[in-house]
Short mmCIF file of C-alpha atoms in Angstrom, two decimals:
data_model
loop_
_atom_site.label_atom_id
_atom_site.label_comp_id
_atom_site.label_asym_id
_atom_site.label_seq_id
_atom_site.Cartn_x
_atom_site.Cartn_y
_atom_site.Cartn_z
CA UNK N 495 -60.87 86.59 -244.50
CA UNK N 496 -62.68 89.78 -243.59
CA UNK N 497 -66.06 89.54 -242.48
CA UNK N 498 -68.58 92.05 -244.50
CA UNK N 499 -71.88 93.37 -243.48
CA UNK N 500 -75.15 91.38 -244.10
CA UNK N 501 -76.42 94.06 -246.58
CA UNK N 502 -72.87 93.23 -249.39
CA UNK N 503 -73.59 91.53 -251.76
CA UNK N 504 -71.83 87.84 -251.35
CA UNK N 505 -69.68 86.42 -253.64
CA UNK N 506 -68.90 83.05 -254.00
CA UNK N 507 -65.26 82.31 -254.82
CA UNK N 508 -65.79 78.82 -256.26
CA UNK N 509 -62.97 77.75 -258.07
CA UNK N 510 -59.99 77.85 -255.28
CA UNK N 511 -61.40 75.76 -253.03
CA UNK N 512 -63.69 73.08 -255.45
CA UNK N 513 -61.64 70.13 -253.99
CA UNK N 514 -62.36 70.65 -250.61
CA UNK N 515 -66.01 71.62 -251.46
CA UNK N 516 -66.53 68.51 -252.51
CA UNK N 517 -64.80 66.15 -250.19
CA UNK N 518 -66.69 63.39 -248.79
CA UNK N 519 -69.85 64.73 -251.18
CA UNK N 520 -71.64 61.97 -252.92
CA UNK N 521 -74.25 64.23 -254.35
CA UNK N 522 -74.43 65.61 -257.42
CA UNK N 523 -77.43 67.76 -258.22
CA UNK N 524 -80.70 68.52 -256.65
CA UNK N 525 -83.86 71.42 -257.19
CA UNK N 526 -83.05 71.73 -261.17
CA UNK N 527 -80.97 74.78 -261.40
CA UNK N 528 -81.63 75.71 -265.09
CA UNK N 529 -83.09 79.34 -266.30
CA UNK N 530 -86.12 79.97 -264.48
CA UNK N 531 -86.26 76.83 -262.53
CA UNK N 532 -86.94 76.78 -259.07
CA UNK N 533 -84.57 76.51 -255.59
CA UNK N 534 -86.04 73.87 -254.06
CA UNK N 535 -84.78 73.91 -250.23
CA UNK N 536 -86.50 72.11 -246.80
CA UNK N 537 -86.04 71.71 -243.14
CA UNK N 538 -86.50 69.56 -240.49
CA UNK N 539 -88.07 70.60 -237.60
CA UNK N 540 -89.64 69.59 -234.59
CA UNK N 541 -93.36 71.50 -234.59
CA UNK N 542 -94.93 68.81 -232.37
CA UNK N 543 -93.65 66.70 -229.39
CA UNK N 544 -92.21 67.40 -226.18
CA UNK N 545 -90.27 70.91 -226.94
CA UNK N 546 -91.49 72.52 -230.25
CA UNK N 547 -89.99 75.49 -232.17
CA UNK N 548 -92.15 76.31 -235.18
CA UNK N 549 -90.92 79.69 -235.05
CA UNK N 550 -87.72 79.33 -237.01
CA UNK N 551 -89.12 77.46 -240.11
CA UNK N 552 -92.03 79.95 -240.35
CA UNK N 553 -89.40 82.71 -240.18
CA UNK N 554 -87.44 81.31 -242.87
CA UNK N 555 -90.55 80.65 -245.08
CA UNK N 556 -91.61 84.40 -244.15
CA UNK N 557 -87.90 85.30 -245.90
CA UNK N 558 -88.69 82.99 -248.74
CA UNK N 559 -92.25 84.90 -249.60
CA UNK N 560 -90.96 87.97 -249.40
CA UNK N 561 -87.86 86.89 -251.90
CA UNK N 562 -90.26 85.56 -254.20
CA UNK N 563 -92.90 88.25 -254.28
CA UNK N 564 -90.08 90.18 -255.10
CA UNK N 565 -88.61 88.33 -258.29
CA UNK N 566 -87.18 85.17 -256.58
CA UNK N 567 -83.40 84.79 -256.00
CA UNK N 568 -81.75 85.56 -260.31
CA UNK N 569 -85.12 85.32 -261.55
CA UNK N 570 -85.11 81.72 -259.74
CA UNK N 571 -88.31 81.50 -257.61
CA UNK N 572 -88.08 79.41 -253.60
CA UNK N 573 -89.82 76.34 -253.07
CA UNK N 574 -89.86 75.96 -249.37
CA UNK N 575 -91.04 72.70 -247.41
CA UNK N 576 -90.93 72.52 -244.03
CA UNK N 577 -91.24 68.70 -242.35
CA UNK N 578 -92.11 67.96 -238.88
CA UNK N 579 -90.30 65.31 -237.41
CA UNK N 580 -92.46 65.32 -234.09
CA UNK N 581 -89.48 64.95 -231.74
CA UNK N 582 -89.15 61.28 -233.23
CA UNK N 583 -85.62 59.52 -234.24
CA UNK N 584 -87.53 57.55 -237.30
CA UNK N 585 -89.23 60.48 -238.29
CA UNK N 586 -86.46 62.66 -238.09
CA UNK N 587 -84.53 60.40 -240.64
CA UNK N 588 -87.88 59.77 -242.98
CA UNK N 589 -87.93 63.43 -243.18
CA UNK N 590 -84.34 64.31 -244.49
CA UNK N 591 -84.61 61.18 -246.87
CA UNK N 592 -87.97 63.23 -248.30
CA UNK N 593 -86.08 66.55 -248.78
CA UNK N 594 -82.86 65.51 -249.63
CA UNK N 595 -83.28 62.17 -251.37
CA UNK N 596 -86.96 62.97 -253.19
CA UNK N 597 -87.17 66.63 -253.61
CA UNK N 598 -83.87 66.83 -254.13
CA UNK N 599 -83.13 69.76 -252.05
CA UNK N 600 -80.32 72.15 -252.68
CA UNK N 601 -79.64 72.83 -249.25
CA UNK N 602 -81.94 72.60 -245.60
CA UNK N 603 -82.18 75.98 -244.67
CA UNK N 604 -83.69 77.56 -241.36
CA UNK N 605 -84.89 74.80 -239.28
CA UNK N 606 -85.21 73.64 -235.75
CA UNK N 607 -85.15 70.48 -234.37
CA UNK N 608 -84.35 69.04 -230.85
CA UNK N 609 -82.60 65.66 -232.61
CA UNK N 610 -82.51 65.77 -236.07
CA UNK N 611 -78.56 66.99 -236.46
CA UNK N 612 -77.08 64.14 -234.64
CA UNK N 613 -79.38 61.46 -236.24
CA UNK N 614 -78.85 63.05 -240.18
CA UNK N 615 -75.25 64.81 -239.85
CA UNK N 616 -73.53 61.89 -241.48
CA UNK N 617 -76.56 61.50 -244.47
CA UNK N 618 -75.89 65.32 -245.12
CA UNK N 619 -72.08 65.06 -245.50
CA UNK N 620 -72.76 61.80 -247.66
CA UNK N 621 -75.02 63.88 -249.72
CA UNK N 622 -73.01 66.58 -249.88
CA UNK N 623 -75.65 69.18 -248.77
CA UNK N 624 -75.44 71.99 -246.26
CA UNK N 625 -77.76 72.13 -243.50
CA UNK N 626 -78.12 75.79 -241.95
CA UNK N 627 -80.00 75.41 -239.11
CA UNK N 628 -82.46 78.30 -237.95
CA UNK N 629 -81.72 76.88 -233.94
CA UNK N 630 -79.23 73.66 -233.96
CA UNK N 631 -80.33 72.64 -230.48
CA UNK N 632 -78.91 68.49 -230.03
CA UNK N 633 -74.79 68.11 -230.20
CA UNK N 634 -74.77 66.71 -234.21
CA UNK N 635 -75.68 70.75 -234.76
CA UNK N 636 -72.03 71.99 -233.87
CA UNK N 637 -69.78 69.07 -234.44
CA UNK N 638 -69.66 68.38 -238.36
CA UNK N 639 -68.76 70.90 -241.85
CA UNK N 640 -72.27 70.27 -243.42
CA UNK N 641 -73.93 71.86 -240.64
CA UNK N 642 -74.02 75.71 -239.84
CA UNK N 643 -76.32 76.64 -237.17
CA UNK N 644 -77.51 80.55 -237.20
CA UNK N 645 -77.31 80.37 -233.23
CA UNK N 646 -74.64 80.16 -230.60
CA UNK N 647 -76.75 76.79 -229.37
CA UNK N 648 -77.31 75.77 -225.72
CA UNK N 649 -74.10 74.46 -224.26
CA UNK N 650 -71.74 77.76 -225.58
CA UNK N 651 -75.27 79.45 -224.38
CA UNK N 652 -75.03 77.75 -221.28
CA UNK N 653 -71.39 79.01 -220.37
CA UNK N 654 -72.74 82.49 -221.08
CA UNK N 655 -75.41 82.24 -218.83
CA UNK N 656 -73.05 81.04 -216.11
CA UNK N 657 -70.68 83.94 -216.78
CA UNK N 658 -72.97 86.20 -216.62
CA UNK N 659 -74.38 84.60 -213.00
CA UNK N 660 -70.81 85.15 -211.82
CA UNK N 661 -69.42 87.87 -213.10
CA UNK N 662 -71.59 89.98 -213.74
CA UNK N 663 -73.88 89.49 -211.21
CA UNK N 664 -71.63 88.41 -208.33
CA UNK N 665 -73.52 85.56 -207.55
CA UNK N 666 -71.57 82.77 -205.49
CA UNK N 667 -73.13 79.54 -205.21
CA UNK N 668 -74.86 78.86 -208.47
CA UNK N 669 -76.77 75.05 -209.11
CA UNK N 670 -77.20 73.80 -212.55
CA UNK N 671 -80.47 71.70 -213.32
CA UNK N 672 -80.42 69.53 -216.28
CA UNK N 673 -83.14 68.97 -219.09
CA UNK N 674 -80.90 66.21 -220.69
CA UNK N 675 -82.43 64.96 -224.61
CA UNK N 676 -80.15 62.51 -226.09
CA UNK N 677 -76.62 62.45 -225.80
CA UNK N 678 -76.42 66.09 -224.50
CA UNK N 679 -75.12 65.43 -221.06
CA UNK N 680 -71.71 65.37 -222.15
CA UNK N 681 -72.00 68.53 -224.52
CA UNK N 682 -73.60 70.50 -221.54
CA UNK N 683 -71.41 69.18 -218.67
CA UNK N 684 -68.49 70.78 -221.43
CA UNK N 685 -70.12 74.04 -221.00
CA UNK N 686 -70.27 73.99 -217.29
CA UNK N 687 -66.61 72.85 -217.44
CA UNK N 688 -65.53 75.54 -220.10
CA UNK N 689 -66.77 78.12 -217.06
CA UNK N 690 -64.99 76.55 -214.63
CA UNK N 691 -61.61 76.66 -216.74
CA UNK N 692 -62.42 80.62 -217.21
CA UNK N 693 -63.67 81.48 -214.01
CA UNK N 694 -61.74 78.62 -211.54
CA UNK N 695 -65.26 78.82 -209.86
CA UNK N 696 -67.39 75.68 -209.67
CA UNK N 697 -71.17 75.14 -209.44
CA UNK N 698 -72.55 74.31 -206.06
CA UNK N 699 -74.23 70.92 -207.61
CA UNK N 700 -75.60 69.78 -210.65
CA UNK N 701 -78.31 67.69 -210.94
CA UNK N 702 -79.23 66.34 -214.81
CA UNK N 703 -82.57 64.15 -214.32
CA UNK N 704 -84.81 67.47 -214.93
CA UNK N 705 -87.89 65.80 -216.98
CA UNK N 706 -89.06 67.39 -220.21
CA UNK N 707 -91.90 68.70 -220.13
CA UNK N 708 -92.62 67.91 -216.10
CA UNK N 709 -95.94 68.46 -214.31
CA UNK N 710 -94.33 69.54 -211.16
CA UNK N 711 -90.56 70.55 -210.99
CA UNK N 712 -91.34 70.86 -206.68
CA UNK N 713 -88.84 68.33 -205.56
CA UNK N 714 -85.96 69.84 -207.42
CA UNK N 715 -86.60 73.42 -206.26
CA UNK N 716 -86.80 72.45 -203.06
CA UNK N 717 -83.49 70.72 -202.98
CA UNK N 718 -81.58 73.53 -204.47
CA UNK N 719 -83.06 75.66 -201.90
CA UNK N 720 -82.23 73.21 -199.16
CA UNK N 721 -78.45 72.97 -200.49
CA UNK N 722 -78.21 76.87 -200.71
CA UNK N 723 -78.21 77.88 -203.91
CA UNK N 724 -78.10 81.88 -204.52
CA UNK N 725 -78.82 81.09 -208.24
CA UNK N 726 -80.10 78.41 -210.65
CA UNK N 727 -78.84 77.81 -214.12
CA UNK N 728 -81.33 75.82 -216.11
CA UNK N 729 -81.56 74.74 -219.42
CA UNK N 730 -85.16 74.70 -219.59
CA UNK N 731 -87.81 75.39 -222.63
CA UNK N 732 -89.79 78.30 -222.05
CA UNK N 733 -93.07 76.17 -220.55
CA UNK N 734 -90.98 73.97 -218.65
CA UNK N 735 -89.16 77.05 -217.20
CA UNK N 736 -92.27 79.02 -216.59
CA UNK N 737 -93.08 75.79 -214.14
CA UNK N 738 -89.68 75.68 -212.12
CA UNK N 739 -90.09 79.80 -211.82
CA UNK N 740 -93.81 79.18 -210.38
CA UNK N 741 -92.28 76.26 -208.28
CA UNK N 742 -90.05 78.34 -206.70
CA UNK N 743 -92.35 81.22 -206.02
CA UNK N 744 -94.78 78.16 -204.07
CA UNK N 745 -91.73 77.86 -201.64
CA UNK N 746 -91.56 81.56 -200.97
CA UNK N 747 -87.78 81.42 -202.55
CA UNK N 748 -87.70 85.11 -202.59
CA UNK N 749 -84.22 86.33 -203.35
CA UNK N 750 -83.37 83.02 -206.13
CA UNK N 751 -81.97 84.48 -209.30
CA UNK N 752 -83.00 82.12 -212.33
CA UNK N 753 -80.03 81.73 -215.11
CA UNK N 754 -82.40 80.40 -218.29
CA UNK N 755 -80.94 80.10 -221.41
CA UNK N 756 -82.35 82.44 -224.97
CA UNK N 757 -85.33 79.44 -225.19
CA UNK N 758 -87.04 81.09 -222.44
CA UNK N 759 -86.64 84.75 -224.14
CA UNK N 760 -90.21 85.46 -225.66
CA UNK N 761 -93.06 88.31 -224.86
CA UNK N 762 -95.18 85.18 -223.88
CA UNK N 763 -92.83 84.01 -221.11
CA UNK N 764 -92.40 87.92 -219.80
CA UNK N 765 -96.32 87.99 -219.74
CA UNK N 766 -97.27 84.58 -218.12
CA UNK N 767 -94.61 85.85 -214.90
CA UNK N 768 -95.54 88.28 -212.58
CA UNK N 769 -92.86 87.25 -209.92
CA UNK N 770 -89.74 85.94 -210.71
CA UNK N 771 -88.07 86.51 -207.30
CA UNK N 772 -84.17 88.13 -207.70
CA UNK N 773 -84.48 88.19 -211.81
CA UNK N 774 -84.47 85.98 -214.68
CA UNK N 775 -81.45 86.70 -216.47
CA UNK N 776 -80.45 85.34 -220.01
CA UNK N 777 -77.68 85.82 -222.66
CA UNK N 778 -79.73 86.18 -225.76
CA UNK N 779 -78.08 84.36 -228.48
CA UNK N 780 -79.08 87.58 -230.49
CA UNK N 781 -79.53 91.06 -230.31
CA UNK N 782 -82.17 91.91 -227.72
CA UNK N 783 -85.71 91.57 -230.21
CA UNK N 784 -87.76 93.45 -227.42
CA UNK N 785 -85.12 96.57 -228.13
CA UNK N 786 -87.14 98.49 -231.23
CA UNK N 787 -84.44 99.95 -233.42
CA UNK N 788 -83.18 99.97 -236.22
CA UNK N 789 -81.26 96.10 -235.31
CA UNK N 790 -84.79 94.12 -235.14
CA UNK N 791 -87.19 96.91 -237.49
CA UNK N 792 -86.26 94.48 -240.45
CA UNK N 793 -87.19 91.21 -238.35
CA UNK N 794 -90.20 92.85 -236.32
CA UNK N 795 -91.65 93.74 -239.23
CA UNK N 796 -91.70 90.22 -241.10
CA UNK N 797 -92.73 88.38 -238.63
CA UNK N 798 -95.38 91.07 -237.54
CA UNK N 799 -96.83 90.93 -241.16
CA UNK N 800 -96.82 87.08 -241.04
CA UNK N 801 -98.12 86.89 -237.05
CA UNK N 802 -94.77 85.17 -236.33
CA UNK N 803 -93.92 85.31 -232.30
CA UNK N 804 -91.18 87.40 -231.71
CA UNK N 805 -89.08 84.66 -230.31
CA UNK N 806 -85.38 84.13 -230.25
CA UNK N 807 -86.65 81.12 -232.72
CA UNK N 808 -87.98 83.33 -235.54
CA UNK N 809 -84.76 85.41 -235.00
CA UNK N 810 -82.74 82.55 -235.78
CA UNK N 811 -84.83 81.04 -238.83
CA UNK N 812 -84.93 84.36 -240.25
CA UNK N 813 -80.90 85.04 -239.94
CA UNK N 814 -80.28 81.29 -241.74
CA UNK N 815 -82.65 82.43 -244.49
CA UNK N 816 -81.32 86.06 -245.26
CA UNK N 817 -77.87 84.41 -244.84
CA UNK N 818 -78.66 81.92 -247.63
CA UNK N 819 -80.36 84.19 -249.91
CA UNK N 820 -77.43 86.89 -249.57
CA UNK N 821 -74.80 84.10 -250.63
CA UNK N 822 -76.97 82.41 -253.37
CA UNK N 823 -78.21 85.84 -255.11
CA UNK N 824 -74.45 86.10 -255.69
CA UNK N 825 -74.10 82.76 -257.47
CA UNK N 826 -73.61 82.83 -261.24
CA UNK N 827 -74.80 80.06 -263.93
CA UNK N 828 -76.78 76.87 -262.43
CA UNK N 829 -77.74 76.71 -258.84
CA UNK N 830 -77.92 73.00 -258.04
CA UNK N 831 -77.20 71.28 -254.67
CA UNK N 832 -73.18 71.07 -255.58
CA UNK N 833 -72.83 74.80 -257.15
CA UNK N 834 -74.46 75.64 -253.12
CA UNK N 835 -72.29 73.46 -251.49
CA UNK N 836 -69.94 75.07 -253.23
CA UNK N 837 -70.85 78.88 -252.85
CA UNK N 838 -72.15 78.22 -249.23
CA UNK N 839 -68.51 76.59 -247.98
CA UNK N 840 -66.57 79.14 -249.95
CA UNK N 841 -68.69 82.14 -248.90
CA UNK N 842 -66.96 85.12 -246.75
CA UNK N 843 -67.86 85.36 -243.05
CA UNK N 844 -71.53 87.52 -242.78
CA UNK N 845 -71.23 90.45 -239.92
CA UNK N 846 -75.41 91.11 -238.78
CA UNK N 847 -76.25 93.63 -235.96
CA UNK N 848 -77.97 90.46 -234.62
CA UNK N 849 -75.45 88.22 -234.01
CA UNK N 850 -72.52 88.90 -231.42
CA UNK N 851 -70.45 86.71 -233.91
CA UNK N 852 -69.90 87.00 -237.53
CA UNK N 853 -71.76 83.58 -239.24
CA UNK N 854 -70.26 81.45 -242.17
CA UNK N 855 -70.51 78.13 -243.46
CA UNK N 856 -66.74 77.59 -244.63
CA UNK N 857 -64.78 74.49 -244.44
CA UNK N 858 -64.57 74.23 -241.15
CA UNK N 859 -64.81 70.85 -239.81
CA UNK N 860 -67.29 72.14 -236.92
CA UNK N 861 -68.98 74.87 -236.27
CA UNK N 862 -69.73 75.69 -232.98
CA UNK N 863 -67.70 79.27 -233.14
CA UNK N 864 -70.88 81.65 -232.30
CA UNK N 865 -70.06 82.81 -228.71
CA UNK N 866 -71.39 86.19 -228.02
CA UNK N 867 -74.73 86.77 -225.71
CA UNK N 868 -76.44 89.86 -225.00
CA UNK N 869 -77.20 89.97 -221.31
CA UNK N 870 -80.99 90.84 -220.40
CA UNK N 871 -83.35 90.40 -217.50
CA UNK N 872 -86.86 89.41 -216.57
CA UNK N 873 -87.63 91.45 -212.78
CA UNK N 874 -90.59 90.40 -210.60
CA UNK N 875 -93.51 92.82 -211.91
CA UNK N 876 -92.64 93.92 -214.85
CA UNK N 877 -94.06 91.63 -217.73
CA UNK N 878 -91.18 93.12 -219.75
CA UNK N 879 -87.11 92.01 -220.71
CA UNK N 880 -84.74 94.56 -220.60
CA UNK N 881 -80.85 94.73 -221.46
CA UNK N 882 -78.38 94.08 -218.61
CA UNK N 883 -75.52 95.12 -220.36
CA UNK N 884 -74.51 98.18 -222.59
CA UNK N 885 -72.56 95.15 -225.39
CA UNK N 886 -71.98 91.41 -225.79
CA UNK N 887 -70.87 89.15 -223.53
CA UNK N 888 -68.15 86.87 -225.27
CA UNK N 889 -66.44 83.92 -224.38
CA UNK N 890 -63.09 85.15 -225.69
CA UNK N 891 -63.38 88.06 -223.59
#
């Protein structure tokens, strides 16, 4: 199937592939569908606890105005609700059963949440609704059809960031430090593994007991200093990261090169730094934002109109939500949870200047096939990212 720009209209080829639409769906309808009634769609996202990313949903819903103030999607206005589930396992489920079982959504469109896939992936595909994921952040995001993150996700991000340590940075001895939520040891060891079977090169250590939101990441610094590490790969959220930088700089670490993932990419975390000793380098999961052309004008603008933080969040809530609108607005007759399902796994792969990758929902029994990062850097002094690299960095070469 050949992938078409984001701008084509998208057509959804229904009819050849109804049966497998439809496998393992028990739902049936959801948000209306009739002339002039609305799209009712949701998310689930974490807003409060431990690592937050309100970002994505407000980019989505900042999609959603501007659709409706517009005409809606057919004449159809957006309903948009957006449900914190506060980093919480019973919250996270009380949440989808809200959107999916009482509003009936059509489809979850541009959250972020750091548990919710793996605890709802199964109620989706019973359901028979499509999740599309502004962030998908825990391992339930990239291992099941219903759900189609916009992003390439941490542990494909975190092989990136390890390629790009060591090979295009030439760094030797790199240590990876662990922020582990869930069951995401396993999914992130993978992605140190997956560099190892590219490379043949192996970390120097890895140490997976980093704490979540820690008040002082001292200890570990000082052992990967002690052990000799030219470079640390973390997978740290942007405050937790802006602690292990500062920790370092308290030891007088000088020539450490930090190897964050795209949570840490935001204006805030540039400003808040003054040092960051050899570089913070990162493979943005999408195009560079802090590059002003014509890629981000689009984005910048939105989310500058609805004082959105130009975050690698809002990036991704805002990609699910143009994604969704550009495959429903070429929907004809009712648009009910099944006729989505329906247009959404049948729909043709979306190329965006964003993405390294083109995105689609499909039938594909996972969907963890986003594998492009764009190589930037944070250097001492600055305050400011720039690009690394003159294109993508891919894991298929």
């Amino acid at each position: 199937m050949k992938p078409r720009t984001s701008r084509l209209a998208a057509v959804a080829a229904m009819t050849a592939i109804s049966a497998l639409a439809l496998s393992g769906c028990a739902g049936s309808g959801g948000g209306g569908g009739g002339e002039g009634a609305p799209i009712v769609i949701g998310s689930v996202n974490t807003i409060s606890g431990p690592a937050t990313f309100p970002e994505a949903s407000q980019a989505a819903a900042a999609v959603f105005d501007k659709v409706n103030a517009e005409g809606g999607i057919n004449g159809h206005q957006i309903e948009y609700t957006a449900i914190d589930d506060k980093a919480d396992p019973a919250s996270a489920t009380a949440a989808s059963r809200e959107l999916v079982g009482s509003k009936e959504v059509v489809a979850l469109v541009g959250g972020a949440s750091l548990l919710e896939c793996e605890i709802n992936q199964k109620y989706y595909l019973q359901e028979g609704v499509i999740s599309m994921p502004g962030v998908g952040v825990d391992t339930g995001c990239f291992n099941t059809p219903n759900i189609a993150p916009a992003n390439v996700g941490p542990f494909n991000d975190m092989t990136l960031t390890l390629l790009n340590g060591s090979e295009n940075l030439g760094i030797e001895n790199i240590c990876v430090l662990l922020e582990i939520a869930g069951s995401t040891l396993p999914a992130y060891q993978a992605g140190v593994d997956r560099w190892t079977e590219i490379t043949g090169k192996e970390p120097l250590y890895v140490d997976a007991t980093l704490p979540y939101g820690g008040s002082d990441y001292t200890p570990y610094i000082v052992k990967a200093k002690e052990a000799g590490c030219e470079a640390i790969a973390v997978n740290g959220v942007e405050p937790d990261a802006i602690g292990q930088v500062k920790a370092a700089q308290a030891q007088g670490w000088d020539d450490v090169q930090f190897l964050f993932l795209t949570s840490v990419y935001s204006e805030n975390f540039a400003k808040a730094l003054d040092w960051t000793a050899g570089g913070v380098h990162v493979p943005a999961e999408f195009y560079p934002f802090t590059e002003e052309n014509e890629i981000t004008a689009d984005w910048r603008a939105l989310m500058a109109e609805n004082d959105i933080p130009l975050t690698a969040f809002s990036q991704g809530g805002y990609l699910a939500a143009t994604f969704f609108v550009e495959v429903v607005s070429g929907m004809k007759g009712d648009i009910t949870r099944e006729t989505v399902t329906k247009a959404l796994q049948a729909m043709e792969p979306i190329e965006n200047p964003m993405l390294g990758t083109p995105y689609q929902v499909g039938t594909k029994k996972k969907h963890d096939d986003l594998t492009a990062g764009w190589p930037i850097v944070l250097k001492s002094g600055t305050n400011a990212w720039e690009k690394s690299a003159d294109d993508w960095l891919r894991l298929d070469g």
